[in-house]
Tab-separated table of C-alpha atoms and ligand atoms in Angstrom:
chain	number	residue	atom	x	y	z
A	1	MET	CA	-20.428	6.216	-23.053
A	2	ARG	CA	-18.908	9.641	-23.007
A	3	PHE	CA	-16.457	9.387	-20.151
A	4	GLN	CA	-14.054	6.648	-19.273
A	5	ARG	CA	-11.307	6.310	-16.719
A	6	VAL	CA	-7.928	7.715	-17.618
A	7	LYS	CA	-5.641	4.931	-18.833
A	8	GLY	CA	-3.872	3.161	-15.995
A	9	THR	CA	-6.320	4.301	-13.295
A	10	ARG	CA	-8.856	2.083	-11.555
A	11	ASP	CA	-12.281	2.317	-9.985
A	12	ILE	CA	-12.153	0.605	-6.645
A	13	LEU	CA	-15.629	-0.844	-6.363
A	14	PRO	CA	-17.295	-1.592	-3.005
A	15	LEU	CA	-16.128	-5.201	-2.650
A	16	GLU	CA	-12.504	-4.297	-3.159
A	17	ALA	CA	-12.865	-1.074	-1.195
A	18	LEU	CA	-14.099	-3.094	1.782
A	19	ALA	CA	-11.184	-5.500	1.512
A	20	ARG	CA	-8.805	-2.531	1.381
A	21	ARG	CA	-10.326	-1.128	4.546
A	22	GLU	CA	-9.857	-4.450	6.283
A	23	LEU	CA	-6.256	-4.550	5.120
A	24	GLU	CA	-5.637	-1.011	6.285
A	25	GLN	CA	-7.208	-1.702	9.662
A	26	LEU	CA	-5.012	-4.761	10.099
A	27	VAL	CA	-1.883	-2.777	9.248
A	28	PHE	CA	-2.957	0.095	11.457
A	29	SER	CA	-3.471	-2.195	14.419
A	30	ARG	CA	-0.133	-4.004	13.987
A	31	LEU	CA	1.873	-0.838	13.387
A	32	SER	CA	0.337	1.205	16.187
A	33	ARG	CA	1.249	-1.580	18.618
A	34	SER	CA	4.816	-1.097	17.431
A	35	GLY	CA	4.852	2.634	18.085
A	36	PHE	CA	4.033	3.931	14.588
A	37	GLN	CA	1.904	7.036	14.215
A	38	PRO	CA	-0.069	7.929	11.109
A	39	ILE	CA	0.941	10.755	8.791
A	40	HIS	CA	-0.557	12.236	5.617
A	41	THR	CA	1.337	14.506	3.285
A	42	PRO	CA	0.014	16.520	0.320
A	43	THR	CA	-0.788	14.732	-2.919
A	44	PHE	CA	1.404	17.155	-4.818
A	45	GLU	CA	4.703	18.780	-3.931
A	46	LYS	CA	7.275	20.931	-5.646
A	47	PHE	CA	8.813	18.965	-8.484
A	48	GLU	CA	12.240	19.839	-7.139
A	49	LEU	CA	11.617	17.834	-3.960
A	50	TYR	CA	11.493	14.613	-5.977
A	51	GLN	CA	14.182	15.714	-8.359
A	52	ARG	CA	16.581	16.202	-5.461
A	53	SER	CA	15.566	13.232	-3.334
A	54	THR	CA	14.296	10.514	-5.645
A	55	GLY	CA	17.110	11.537	-7.955
A	56	GLU	CA	17.614	13.230	-11.270
A	57	SER	CA	18.712	9.991	-12.902
A	58	SER	CA	15.942	7.781	-11.551
A	59	ASP	CA	13.360	6.302	-13.913
A	60	ILE	CA	10.626	7.822	-11.773
A	61	VAL	CA	11.897	11.361	-12.265
A	62	ILE	CA	12.985	10.984	-15.887
A	63	LYS	CA	10.062	8.998	-17.261
A	64	GLU	CA	7.226	8.526	-14.818
A	65	MET	CA	6.437	11.757	-13.002
A	66	TYR	CA	3.129	13.521	-13.386
A	67	ARG	CA	4.775	16.910	-13.568
A	68	PHE	CA	2.649	19.974	-14.187
A	69	GLN	CA	2.480	23.717	-13.834
A	70	ASP	CA	-0.387	25.201	-11.876
A	71	MET	CA	-2.115	28.457	-12.826
A	72	GLY	CA	0.518	30.364	-10.893
A	73	GLY	CA	3.280	28.805	-12.966
A	74	ARG	CA	4.604	26.652	-10.099
A	75	ASP	CA	6.536	23.547	-11.104
A	76	LEU	CA	4.715	20.739	-9.266
A	77	ALA	CA	4.452	16.966	-9.315
A	78	LEU	CA	1.966	14.379	-8.099
A	79	ARG	CA	3.560	12.250	-5.382
A	80	PRO	CA	5.307	9.239	-6.958
A	81	GLU	CA	6.461	7.745	-3.621
A	82	GLY	CA	6.024	8.503	0.068
A	83	THR	CA	9.410	8.723	1.740
A	84	PRO	CA	10.617	12.103	0.366
A	85	SER	CA	7.462	13.934	1.388
A	86	VAL	CA	7.462	12.250	4.796
A	87	MET	CA	11.056	13.378	5.317
A	88	ARG	CA	10.174	16.880	4.115
A	89	ALA	CA	7.311	16.967	6.621
A	90	ILE	CA	9.645	15.831	9.413
A	91	LEU	CA	12.146	18.590	8.590
A	92	GLU	CA	9.567	21.304	7.981
A	93	ASN	CA	7.560	20.562	11.130
A	94	HIS	CA	10.615	19.885	13.314
A	95	ILE	CA	9.239	16.487	14.338
A	96	LYS	CA	11.153	15.119	17.311
A	97	LEU	CA	13.415	12.195	16.488
A	98	PRO	CA	13.493	9.266	16.578
A	99	VAL	CA	10.013	8.825	15.206
A	100	ARG	CA	8.006	5.999	13.661
A	101	LEU	CA	5.480	6.983	11.040
A	102	TRP	CA	3.148	5.086	8.766
A	103	TYR	CA	0.999	6.183	5.868
A	104	SER	CA	-1.485	4.934	3.325
A	105	MET	CA	-1.376	7.261	0.338
A	106	SER	CA	-1.963	7.318	-3.405
A	107	MET	CA	1.110	7.344	-5.624
A	108	PHE	CA	1.213	8.442	-9.257
A	109	ARG	CA	3.574	7.058	-11.884
A	110	GLN	CA	3.184	7.249	-15.633
A	111	ASP	CA	4.471	3.755	-16.251
A	112	LYS	CA	3.124	1.317	-18.827
A	113	PRO	CA	-0.067	-0.103	-17.296
A	114	GLN	CA	-0.333	-3.863	-16.858
A	115	LYS	CA	-1.640	-6.312	-14.269
A	116	GLY	CA	-0.438	-5.050	-10.885
A	117	ARG	CA	0.969	-1.836	-12.358
A	118	TYR	CA	-1.207	1.244	-12.436
A	119	ARG	CA	-0.722	4.941	-12.929
A	120	GLU	CA	-2.374	5.631	-9.603
A	121	HIS	CA	-1.837	3.092	-6.866
A	122	THR	CA	-1.839	3.082	-3.082
A	123	GLN	CA	1.174	2.390	-0.945
A	124	ILE	CA	1.224	1.679	2.744
A	125	GLY	CA	4.578	2.634	4.140
A	126	ALA	CA	6.305	2.448	7.509
A	127	GLU	CA	9.328	4.591	8.321
A	128	ILE	CA	11.664	4.573	11.330
A	129	VAL	CA	13.443	7.902	11.189
A	130	GLY	CA	16.385	8.936	13.368
A	131	GLU	CA	17.745	5.430	14.016
A	132	ALA	CA	20.977	4.336	12.346
A	133	GLU	CA	21.275	0.956	14.072
A	134	PRO	CA	20.959	-2.337	12.176
A	135	GLU	CA	18.441	-3.508	14.780
A	136	ALA	CA	15.986	-0.944	13.380
A	137	ASP	CA	16.295	-2.579	9.930
A	138	ALA	CA	15.845	-6.026	11.464
A	139	GLU	CA	12.777	-4.936	13.437
A	140	LEU	CA	11.221	-3.404	10.356
A	141	ILE	CA	11.863	-6.539	8.299
A	142	LYS	CA	10.258	-8.637	11.028
A	143	LEU	CA	7.254	-6.311	11.072
A	144	GLY	CA	6.898	-6.587	7.293
A	145	PHE	CA	7.349	-10.358	7.362
A	146	ASP	CA	4.678	-10.828	10.057
A	147	LEU	CA	2.314	-8.482	8.287
A	148	PHE	CA	2.620	-10.182	4.908
A	149	SER	CA	2.362	-13.611	6.529
A	150	GLU	CA	-0.838	-12.505	8.223
A	151	ILE	CA	-2.228	-10.996	5.010
A	152	GLY	CA	-1.435	-14.335	3.388
A	153	ILE	CA	0.750	-13.364	0.431
A	154	ASP	CA	0.916	-16.403	-1.868
A	155	GLY	CA	4.434	-17.680	-2.521
A	156	MET	CA	6.124	-14.950	-0.507
A	157	TYR	CA	9.888	-14.683	-0.299
A	158	MET	CA	12.273	-11.971	0.781
A	159	GLU	CA	15.442	-10.741	-0.840
A	160	LEU	CA	18.143	-8.819	0.975
A	161	ASN	CA	21.215	-6.879	-0.050
A	162	SER	CA	23.524	-4.097	1.074
A	163	ILE	CA	24.427	-1.370	-1.387
A	164	GLY	CA	27.112	0.162	0.812
A	165	CYS	CA	27.647	3.765	1.769
A	166	ARG	CA	29.366	6.905	0.504
A	167	GLU	CA	32.708	5.454	1.574
A	168	CYS	CA	32.622	2.160	-0.245
A	169	ARG	CA	30.169	2.666	-3.092
A	170	PRO	CA	32.392	4.930	-5.258
A	171	THR	CA	35.246	2.378	-5.385
A	172	TYR	CA	32.775	-0.324	-6.303
A	173	GLN	CA	31.152	1.867	-8.944
A	174	VAL	CA	34.494	2.405	-10.659
A	175	LYS	CA	34.932	-1.372	-10.881
A	176	LEU	CA	31.395	-1.828	-12.109
A	177	VAL	CA	31.753	0.865	-14.780
A	178	ASN	CA	35.014	-0.680	-15.972
A	179	PHE	CA	33.239	-3.994	-16.316
A	180	LEU	CA	30.250	-2.414	-18.091
A	181	LYS	CA	32.452	-0.519	-20.520
A	182	LYS	CA	33.982	-3.783	-21.632
A	183	HIS	CA	30.507	-5.066	-22.472
A	184	SER	CA	28.873	-1.831	-23.539
A	185	SER	CA	28.392	-2.843	-27.181
A	186	GLU	CA	26.369	-5.896	-26.069
A	187	MET	CA	24.144	-3.991	-23.680
A	188	CYS	CA	20.826	-2.279	-24.353
A	189	GLU	CA	20.512	1.407	-25.130
A	190	GLU	CA	19.066	2.186	-21.705
A	191	CYS	CA	21.848	0.390	-19.848
A	192	ARG	CA	24.388	2.475	-21.736
A	193	VAL	CA	22.689	5.601	-20.431
A	194	ARG	CA	22.479	4.136	-16.910
A	195	MET	CA	26.187	3.379	-17.103
A	196	GLU	CA	26.863	7.110	-17.410
A	197	ARG	CA	24.231	8.411	-15.044
A	198	ASN	CA	23.839	5.841	-12.284
A	199	PRO	CA	25.610	2.569	-12.982
A	200	LEU	CA	24.010	0.602	-10.099
A	201	ARG	CA	20.702	0.840	-11.943
A	202	VAL	CA	21.833	-1.503	-14.669
A	203	PHE	CA	20.797	-4.255	-12.249
A	204	ASP	CA	17.181	-3.136	-12.666
A	205	CYS	CA	17.346	-3.949	-16.395
A	206	LYS	CA	14.898	-6.653	-17.487
A	207	VAL	CA	16.530	-7.348	-20.885
A	208	ALA	CA	17.676	-10.975	-20.865
A	209	SER	CA	20.985	-10.352	-22.668
A	210	CYS	CA	21.902	-7.589	-20.181
A	211	GLN	CA	20.957	-9.882	-17.297
A	212	ASP	CA	23.278	-12.548	-18.704
A	213	ILE	CA	26.190	-10.158	-18.879
A	214	LEU	CA	25.508	-8.854	-15.377
A	215	LYS	CA	25.814	-12.339	-13.932
A	216	SER	CA	29.566	-11.939	-14.057
A	217	ALA	CA	29.635	-8.271	-12.952
A	218	PRO	CA	31.526	-7.427	-9.750
A	219	SER	CA	29.349	-7.525	-6.656
A	220	GLN	CA	28.821	-4.619	-4.274
A	221	ARG	CA	28.738	-7.090	-1.428
A	222	ASP	CA	32.367	-8.012	-2.020
A	223	HIS	CA	33.289	-4.336	-1.782
A	224	LEU	CA	31.570	-3.244	1.421
A	225	CYS	CA	33.658	-1.205	3.866
A	226	LYS	CA	34.155	-2.512	7.403
A	227	GLU	CA	31.239	-0.498	8.848
A	228	CYS	CA	28.828	-1.509	6.102
A	229	LYS	CA	29.839	-5.144	6.427
A	230	GLU	CA	29.282	-5.028	10.187
A	231	HIS	CA	25.918	-3.357	9.667
A	232	PHE	CA	24.879	-5.961	7.104
A	233	ASP	CA	26.033	-8.848	9.331
A	234	LYS	CA	24.004	-7.499	12.233
A	235	VAL	CA	20.886	-7.117	10.086
A	236	LYS	CA	21.270	-10.716	8.941
A	237	LYS	CA	21.883	-11.907	12.501
A	238	GLY	CA	18.766	-10.029	13.627
A	239	ILE	CA	16.486	-11.544	11.028
A	240	SER	CA	17.962	-15.017	11.440
A	241	ALA	CA	17.203	-14.789	15.161
A	242	PHE	CA	13.571	-14.283	14.155
A	243	ASN	CA	13.794	-17.297	11.825
A	244	ILE	CA	12.805	-15.196	8.824
A	245	PRO	CA	13.755	-16.974	5.609
A	246	TYR	CA	15.523	-14.749	3.083
A	247	GLN	CA	17.709	-14.922	0.038
A	248	GLU	CA	20.734	-12.738	-0.340
A	249	ASN	CA	20.616	-11.150	-3.762
A	250	ASP	CA	23.709	-9.134	-4.541
A	251	ARG	CA	21.967	-7.838	-7.677
A	252	LEU	CA	19.146	-6.235	-5.714
A	253	VAL	CA	19.322	-2.452	-5.937
A	254	ARG	CA	16.605	0.116	-5.435
A	255	GLY	CA	15.539	2.343	-8.285
A	256	LEU	CA	16.042	5.405	-6.103
A	257	ASP	CA	19.139	7.409	-5.356
A	258	TYR	CA	18.830	7.967	-1.647
A	259	TYR	CA	19.182	4.390	-0.453
A	260	SER	CA	22.226	3.210	1.487
A	261	ARG	CA	23.232	-0.098	3.040
A	262	THR	CA	20.192	-2.321	3.640
A	263	VAL	CA	17.910	-2.994	0.690
A	264	ILE	CA	14.952	-5.379	0.888
A	265	GLU	CA	12.208	-6.617	-1.317
A	266	PHE	CA	9.300	-8.924	-0.509
A	267	LYS	CA	8.095	-10.726	-3.603
A	268	SER	CA	5.318	-13.101	-4.509
A	269	THR	CA	5.533	-15.948	-6.990
A	270	SER	CA	1.814	-15.472	-7.721
A	271	LEU	CA	2.064	-12.045	-9.329
A	272	GLY	CA	3.758	-12.670	-12.666
A	273	ALA	CA	5.979	-9.922	-14.077
A	274	GLN	CA	5.129	-7.347	-11.401
A	275	ASP	CA	6.220	-9.620	-8.570
A	276	ALA	CA	7.412	-7.062	-6.010
A	277	VAL	CA	4.946	-6.617	-3.171
A	278	CYS	CA	7.082	-4.456	-0.937
A	279	GLY	CA	10.323	-2.559	-1.307
A	280	GLY	CA	12.368	-0.841	1.290
A	281	GLY	CA	15.657	-0.187	2.930
A	282	ARG	CA	17.828	2.347	4.611
A	283	TYR	CA	17.967	5.954	3.414
A	284	ASP	CA	20.626	7.628	5.537
A	285	TYR	CA	21.362	10.344	2.937
A	286	LEU	CA	17.857	11.427	2.103
A	287	ALA	CA	17.578	14.327	4.556
A	288	GLU	CA	20.934	15.712	3.412
A	289	GLU	CA	20.005	15.399	-0.267
A	290	MET	CA	17.033	17.590	0.582
A	291	GLY	CA	19.244	20.235	2.163
A	292	GLY	CA	18.648	19.111	5.767
A	293	PRO	CA	20.961	17.655	8.441
A	294	HIS	CA	22.157	14.049	8.524
A	295	ILE	CA	19.170	11.958	9.614
A	296	PRO	CA	19.357	8.197	9.244
A	297	GLY	CA	16.203	6.292	8.454
A	298	THR	CA	14.866	2.969	7.346
A	299	GLY	CA	11.486	1.986	5.939
A	300	PHE	CA	9.366	-0.080	3.626
A	301	ALA	CA	6.344	0.511	1.428
A	302	PHE	CA	4.030	-2.012	-0.130
A	303	GLY	CA	1.464	-1.717	-2.869
A	304	VAL	CA	-2.057	-2.263	-1.590
A	305	GLU	CA	-3.357	-3.453	-4.982
A	306	ARG	CA	-0.577	-5.998	-5.330
A	307	ALA	CA	-0.904	-7.173	-1.735
A	308	LEU	CA	-4.610	-7.792	-2.317
A	309	LEU	CA	-3.936	-9.522	-5.641
A	310	ALA	CA	-1.412	-11.811	-3.994
A	311	SER	CA	-3.514	-12.483	-0.907
A	312	LYS	CA	-6.804	-13.384	-2.528
A	313	GLY	CA	-6.092	-17.083	-2.612
A	314	GLU	CA	-5.816	-17.280	1.147
A	315	GLY	CA	-9.073	-15.407	1.559
A	316	ILE	CA	-8.468	-13.494	4.753
A	317	PHE	CA	-10.390	-10.556	3.327
A	318	THR	CA	-14.090	-11.041	2.689
A	319	TYR	CA	-14.916	-10.094	-0.930
A	320	GLU	CA	-18.529	-11.067	-0.368
A	321	GLN	CA	-21.501	-9.428	-1.967
A	322	PRO	CA	-22.756	-7.080	0.774
A	323	THR	CA	-26.081	-7.896	2.340
A	324	ILE	CA	-28.636	-5.701	4.112
A	325	ALA	CA	-28.999	-6.977	7.673
A	326	LEU	CA	-32.504	-5.584	8.093
A	327	LEU	CA	-34.720	-3.941	5.493
A	328	ILE	CA	-37.881	-2.244	6.732
A	329	LEU	CA	-40.832	-2.598	4.394
A	330	PRO	CA	-43.383	0.142	5.038
A	331	LEU	CA	-46.855	-0.552	3.691
A	332	GLY	CA	-48.286	2.842	2.728
A	333	SER	CA	-46.967	6.397	2.858
A	334	ASP	CA	-47.693	6.998	6.557
A	335	ALA	CA	-45.739	3.883	7.293
A	336	THR	CA	-42.712	5.232	5.378
A	337	SER	CA	-42.201	8.224	7.658
A	338	PHE	CA	-42.834	5.987	10.677
A	339	ALA	CA	-40.239	3.540	9.315
A	340	LEU	CA	-37.730	6.302	8.754
A	341	ASP	CA	-38.079	7.392	12.358
A	342	LEU	CA	-37.796	3.772	13.485
A	343	VAL	CA	-34.698	3.062	11.389
A	344	PHE	CA	-32.735	5.841	13.117
A	345	LYS	CA	-33.744	4.455	16.524
A	346	LEU	CA	-32.577	1.000	15.483
A	347	ARG	CA	-29.300	2.358	14.155
A	348	LYS	CA	-28.790	4.294	17.378
A	349	ALA	CA	-29.163	0.991	19.199
A	350	GLY	CA	-26.350	-0.378	17.027
A	351	LEU	CA	-28.324	-2.238	14.374
A	352	GLU	CA	-27.672	-2.071	10.644
A	353	ALA	CA	-30.968	-1.238	8.940
A	354	LEU	CA	-32.428	0.452	5.830
A	355	VAL	CA	-35.905	1.489	4.707
A	356	GLU	CA	-37.344	0.447	1.334
A	357	PHE	CA	-38.698	3.694	-0.125
A	358	ARG	CA	-40.407	2.315	-3.207
A	359	SER	CA	-43.954	1.350	-2.316
A	360	GLY	CA	-45.997	-1.538	-3.672
A	361	GLY	CA	-47.832	-4.584	-2.479
A	362	LEU	CA	-46.180	-6.844	0.085
A	363	SER	CA	-45.286	-9.623	-2.336
A	364	ARG	CA	-43.585	-7.187	-4.714
A	365	MET	CA	-41.698	-5.621	-1.844
A	366	LEU	CA	-40.543	-9.029	-0.659
A	367	LYS	CA	-39.238	-9.795	-4.149
A	368	ARG	CA	-37.323	-6.527	-4.173
A	369	ALA	CA	-35.948	-7.243	-0.719
A	370	ALA	CA	-34.640	-10.568	-1.972
A	371	SER	CA	-32.968	-8.937	-4.970
A	372	ARG	CA	-31.353	-6.360	-2.663
A	373	ASN	CA	-29.863	-9.188	-0.616
A	374	ALA	CA	-31.782	-8.434	2.565
A	375	ARG	CA	-31.184	-11.028	5.279
A	376	LYS	CA	-34.285	-10.005	7.250
A	377	VAL	CA	-37.200	-7.702	6.621
A	378	LEU	CA	-39.429	-5.889	9.078
A	379	ILE	CA	-42.981	-5.377	7.908
A	380	VAL	CA	-44.555	-2.118	9.079
A	381	GLY	CA	-48.236	-1.583	8.203
A	382	GLU	CA	-51.054	0.280	9.910
A	383	ASP	CA	-51.724	-2.452	12.471
A	384	GLU	CA	-48.066	-2.687	13.395
A	385	MET	CA	-47.805	1.091	13.843
A	386	ALA	CA	-50.811	1.060	16.144
A	387	SER	CA	-49.734	-1.912	18.242
A	388	GLY	CA	-45.976	-1.312	18.252
A	389	VAL	CA	-45.478	-4.977	17.364
A	390	PHE	CA	-43.793	-5.711	14.035
A	391	ILE	CA	-43.380	-8.737	11.820
A	392	LEU	CA	-39.794	-9.849	11.355
A	393	ARG	CA	-39.246	-12.226	8.468
A	394	ASP	CA	-36.125	-14.247	7.812
A	395	MET	CA	-35.637	-14.053	4.051
A	396	LYS	CA	-33.820	-17.350	3.796
A	397	SER	CA	-36.086	-19.577	5.853
A	398	GLY	CA	-39.287	-17.562	5.396
A	399	GLU	CA	-39.880	-17.854	9.143
A	400	GLN	CA	-41.851	-14.947	10.673
A	401	ARG	CA	-41.986	-13.658	14.237
A	402	GLU	CA	-43.827	-10.823	15.957
A	403	LEU	CA	-41.650	-8.495	17.981
A	404	SER	CA	-41.784	-5.175	19.795
A	405	PHE	CA	-39.069	-2.529	19.300
A	406	GLU	CA	-37.250	-3.684	22.457
A	407	GLU	CA	-37.478	-7.346	21.498
A	408	LEU	CA	-36.230	-6.482	18.048
A	409	ILE	CA	-33.128	-4.862	19.444
A	410	GLU	CA	-32.485	-7.830	21.726
A	411	SER	CA	-33.047	-10.412	19.007
A	412	GLN	CA	-30.743	-8.606	16.571
A	413	ASP	CA	-28.084	-8.448	19.261
A	414	ALA	CA	-28.451	-12.148	19.732
A	415	ASP	CA	-28.242	-12.706	15.956
A	416	SER	CA	-25.059	-10.787	15.493
A	417	SER	CA	-23.248	-12.384	18.448
B	1	AMP	P1	8.659	1.070	-5.114
B	1	AMP	O1	8.679	2.410	-4.471
B	1	AMP	O2	8.745	1.123	-6.590
B	1	AMP	O3	9.579	0.071	-4.477
B	1	AMP	O4	7.197	0.522	-4.817
B	1	AMP	C1	6.811	-0.057	-3.600
B	1	AMP	C2	5.685	-1.019	-3.858
B	1	AMP	O5	4.583	-0.326	-4.430
B	1	AMP	C3	6.018	-2.091	-4.865
B	1	AMP	O6	6.637	-3.183	-4.243
B	1	AMP	C4	4.665	-2.446	-5.430
B	1	AMP	O7	3.963	-3.337	-4.573
B	1	AMP	C5	3.930	-1.124	-5.399
B	1	AMP	N1	3.987	-0.434	-6.708
B	1	AMP	C6	4.989	0.295	-7.230
B	1	AMP	N2	4.656	0.814	-8.424
B	1	AMP	C7	3.394	0.400	-8.663
B	1	AMP	C8	2.470	0.616	-9.727
B	1	AMP	N3	2.781	1.361	-10.793
B	1	AMP	N4	1.248	0.038	-9.637
B	1	AMP	C9	0.905	-0.712	-8.574
B	1	AMP	N5	1.724	-0.935	-7.533
B	1	AMP	C10	2.957	-0.400	-7.572
């Protein structure tokens, strides 16, 4: 075969596409009840937007961006994550604050493909922008928790941390760097770079020996300023009041520069190495990093592919081979145009129906109907056209009935109820 998918991309075939639609509809219904409105932003933006918001030292910007020049020589990038472009859209369109927005958009990252990690994936995100209060974080966590419980994520657990603010993070970073310097010869090459560029990121390192060393590293949580501590305590109080189980993980940081205070991750024990289903937290500095005013915000985003992978066991989404509710079998070419007219009338009445275009004898057409997974067939021959009474056959039981158009509509209604 001449053409194949680009490495790390996926074809989403009908069964999965249907499950995704169900998932999206579920999320849409739950989030719109909670005051979230949908938003879509462009698939590509100026590279500089991500450089300034996601951060020059982030893995996404350094290693994973699909950065390209268009014919006009503009420096552009495919969207690697949703929050910066949502914030840009808020600023550019002067959206009134506070606002709650949700999106379902493709993200592009040139990471090493593996199960649950793709170069194009879809994230559904929810953002509460213009609210600095810890209650907004707690509400969002509750929303995420309920959503993932409903989706049925296998082995779900939540981790929580606070990474402080501009007041307390610098003092902590000095302590962390001092600690890292003492161990620098034992740490991996990448951690040594992180140490210089953005020391908090060392906690993202997966190398076992680095992880061992980091076990005794100073903790941000022990260095929170009074305001950050109060904020964190209120978030915890809020989620405890909802009885949401969580684990505090003082090593949990986000790979992105603009986060402050609350950081969360929902994980699944069923996903293997790529176990994060949803990441989120507070991003009070994002708007400023982008050259805008101070606008606090909090949000989460989850990967649709991973959510579906982790939810399959529970089976809330269908994944069934689609069937044809009613297939009309016209016998002869006059019958085909009659059937085509009839099928639109049936559809208008709310029925799901198709016409078999390939002609042939009745027994051959019945065989084809079976292989197309038709649940019922309607036989339309010359006699039926003349009398307006058709033969409806149940493909499973073989039972046949004679029905007029009106009776057909009624009987199908009864069947689907
Ligand atoms: P992040 O912005 O990295 O926290 O990503 C948010 C969520 O998107 C993660 O928790 C994953 O569920 C999903 N995700 C991130 N990167 C990928 C990827 N390369 N392939 C598939 N899903 C991803």
